[in-house]
């Protein structure tokens, strides 16, 4: 299906299927890794006597922001500092508004 003699339509379909499969696999791995890290931090918190609330407000929140830090730093290095500064505010605001609204919709539905 993907050799040099394959029709262009078959190659395009196979590329689409493999791309979708790779995306699903990536999301699955990220979910599994994030779940294990949260469980590990909760265990460390219980062993050390730190409350899960404090861990959630600090360590997990910092970990959640690392991706934004890397992305915004990259955008600023690419020569778009205004876009990077806007993303510093827009990303968390979007997460807050969407997370809160979806939580409220789920709670009232």
PDB file of C-alpha atoms in Angstrom, residues 19-105:
ATOM      1  CA  UNK A  19      -1.282   9.717  11.463  1.00  0.00           C
ATOM      2  CA  UNK A  20      -4.546   9.205  13.357  1.00  0.00           C
ATOM      3  CA  UNK A  21      -3.174   6.055  14.985  1.00  0.00           C
ATOM      4  CA  UNK A  22       0.013   7.866  16.020  1.00  0.00           C
ATOM      5  CA  UNK A  23      -2.048  10.703  17.508  1.00  0.00           C
ATOM      6  CA  UNK A  24      -4.219   8.325  19.545  1.00  0.00           C
ATOM      7  CA  UNK A  25      -1.160   6.439  20.736  1.00  0.00           C
ATOM      8  CA  UNK A  26       0.562   9.683  21.767  1.00  0.00           C
ATOM      9  CA  UNK A  27      -2.459  10.839  23.746  1.00  0.00           C
ATOM     10  CA  UNK A  28      -2.697   7.431  25.431  1.00  0.00           C
ATOM     11  CA  UNK A  29       0.963   7.519  26.458  1.00  0.00           C
ATOM     12  CA  UNK A  30       0.675  11.083  27.772  1.00  0.00           C
ATOM     13  CA  UNK A  31      -2.422  10.182  29.783  1.00  0.00           C
ATOM     14  CA  UNK A  32      -0.760   7.110  31.274  1.00  0.00           C
ATOM     15  CA  UNK A  33       2.412   9.014  32.118  1.00  0.00           C
ATOM     16  CA  UNK A  34       0.529  11.929  33.659  1.00  0.00           C
ATOM     17  CA  UNK A  35      -1.605   9.575  35.738  1.00  0.00           C
ATOM     18  CA  UNK A  36       1.459   7.780  37.053  1.00  0.00           C
ATOM     19  CA  UNK A  37       3.201  11.048  37.906  1.00  0.00           C
ATOM     20  CA  UNK A  38       0.165  12.304  39.807  1.00  0.00           C
ATOM     21  CA  UNK A  39      -0.056   9.026  41.709  1.00  0.00           C
ATOM     22  CA  UNK A  40       3.658   9.214  42.496  1.00  0.00           C
ATOM     23  CA  UNK A  41       3.343  12.767  43.806  1.00  0.00           C
ATOM     24  CA  UNK A  42       0.321  11.804  45.897  1.00  0.00           C
ATOM     25  CA  UNK A  43       2.301   8.912  47.407  1.00  0.00           C
ATOM     26  CA  UNK A  44       5.272  11.178  48.138  1.00  0.00           C
ATOM     27  CA  UNK A  45       2.871  13.650  49.755  1.00  0.00           C
ATOM     28  CA  UNK A  46       1.346  10.970  51.976  1.00  0.00           C
ATOM     29  CA  UNK A  47       4.765   9.633  53.001  1.00  0.00           C
ATOM     30  CA  UNK A  48       6.143  13.095  53.766  1.00  0.00           C
ATOM     31  CA  UNK A  49       2.942  14.333  55.397  1.00  0.00           C
ATOM     32  CA  UNK A  50       2.237  17.095  52.866  1.00  0.00           C
ATOM     33  CA  UNK A  51      -1.431  17.541  52.026  1.00  0.00           C
ATOM     34  CA  UNK A  52      -2.645  16.700  48.535  1.00  0.00           C
ATOM     35  CA  UNK A  53      -4.206  20.161  48.321  1.00  0.00           C
ATOM     36  CA  UNK A  54      -0.828  21.833  48.770  1.00  0.00           C
ATOM     37  CA  UNK A  55       0.773  19.506  46.250  1.00  0.00           C
ATOM     38  CA  UNK A  56      -1.999  20.236  43.754  1.00  0.00           C
ATOM     39  CA  UNK A  57      -1.678  23.978  44.213  1.00  0.00           C
ATOM     40  CA  UNK A  58       2.093  24.010  43.767  1.00  0.00           C
ATOM     41  CA  UNK A  59       3.943  21.069  42.248  1.00  0.00           C
ATOM     42  CA  UNK A  60       1.210  19.863  39.907  1.00  0.00           C
ATOM     43  CA  UNK A  61       0.372  23.414  38.817  1.00  0.00           C
ATOM     44  CA  UNK A  62       4.027  24.097  38.024  1.00  0.00           C
ATOM     45  CA  UNK A  63       4.244  20.877  36.072  1.00  0.00           C
ATOM     46  CA  UNK A  64       1.149  21.841  34.125  1.00  0.00           C
ATOM     47  CA  UNK A  65       2.768  25.136  33.102  1.00  0.00           C
ATOM     48  CA  UNK A  66       6.058  23.733  31.803  1.00  0.00           C
ATOM     49  CA  UNK A  67       4.607  23.121  28.336  1.00  0.00           C
ATOM     50  CA  UNK A  68       3.403  26.707  28.134  1.00  0.00           C
ATOM     51  CA  UNK A  69       6.814  27.950  29.231  1.00  0.00           C
ATOM     52  CA  UNK A  70       8.601  25.996  26.515  1.00  0.00           C
ATOM     53  CA  UNK A  71       6.102  27.015  23.832  1.00  0.00           C
ATOM     54  CA  UNK A  72       6.105  30.701  24.780  1.00  0.00           C
ATOM     55  CA  UNK A  73       9.898  30.810  24.996  1.00  0.00           C
ATOM     56  CA  UNK A  74      10.143  29.272  21.545  1.00  0.00           C
ATOM     57  CA  UNK A  75       7.690  31.791  20.101  1.00  0.00           C
ATOM     58  CA  UNK A  76       9.650  34.670  21.658  1.00  0.00           C
ATOM     59  CA  UNK A  77      12.939  33.313  20.260  1.00  0.00           C
ATOM     60  CA  UNK A  78      11.321  33.059  16.823  1.00  0.00           C
ATOM     61  CA  UNK A  79      10.966  36.854  16.853  1.00  0.00           C
ATOM     62  CA  UNK A  80       7.387  37.234  18.064  1.00  0.00           C
ATOM     63  CA  UNK A  81       7.650  38.549  21.633  1.00  0.00           C
ATOM     64  CA  UNK A  82       4.220  40.208  21.564  1.00  0.00           C
ATOM     65  CA  UNK A  83       2.605  36.896  20.640  1.00  0.00           C
ATOM     66  CA  UNK A  84       4.525  35.123  23.426  1.00  0.00           C
ATOM     67  CA  UNK A  85       3.401  37.663  26.016  1.00  0.00           C
ATOM     68  CA  UNK A  86      -0.199  37.395  24.809  1.00  0.00           C
ATOM     69  CA  UNK A  87       0.029  33.594  25.035  1.00  0.00           C
ATOM     70  CA  UNK A  88       1.210  33.872  28.656  1.00  0.00           C
ATOM     71  CA  UNK A  89      -2.192  35.320  29.512  1.00  0.00           C
ATOM     72  CA  UNK A  90      -4.423  33.790  26.843  1.00  0.00           C
ATOM     73  CA  UNK A  91      -3.496  30.121  27.458  1.00  0.00           C
ATOM     74  CA  UNK A  92      -4.288  30.038  31.189  1.00  0.00           C
ATOM     75  CA  UNK A  93      -7.352  32.236  30.689  1.00  0.00           C
ATOM     76  CA  UNK A  94      -8.684  29.890  28.015  1.00  0.00           C
ATOM     77  CA  UNK A  95      -8.049  26.883  30.270  1.00  0.00           C
ATOM     78  CA  UNK A  96      -9.808  28.594  33.167  1.00  0.00           C
ATOM     79  CA  UNK A  97     -12.841  29.675  31.172  1.00  0.00           C
ATOM     80  CA  UNK A  98     -13.270  26.405  29.277  1.00  0.00           C
ATOM     81  CA  UNK A  99     -12.539  24.223  32.302  1.00  0.00           C
ATOM     82  CA  UNK A 100     -14.939  26.157  34.503  1.00  0.00           C
ATOM     83  CA  UNK A 101     -17.700  26.305  31.899  1.00  0.00           C
ATOM     84  CA  UNK A 102     -17.398  22.611  31.023  1.00  0.00           C
ATOM     85  CA  UNK A 103     -17.397  21.709  34.709  1.00  0.00           C
ATOM     86  CA  UNK A 104     -20.503  23.799  35.300  1.00  0.00           C
ATOM     87  CA  UNK A 105     -22.236  22.297  32.252  1.00  0.00           C
TER      88      UNK A 105
END
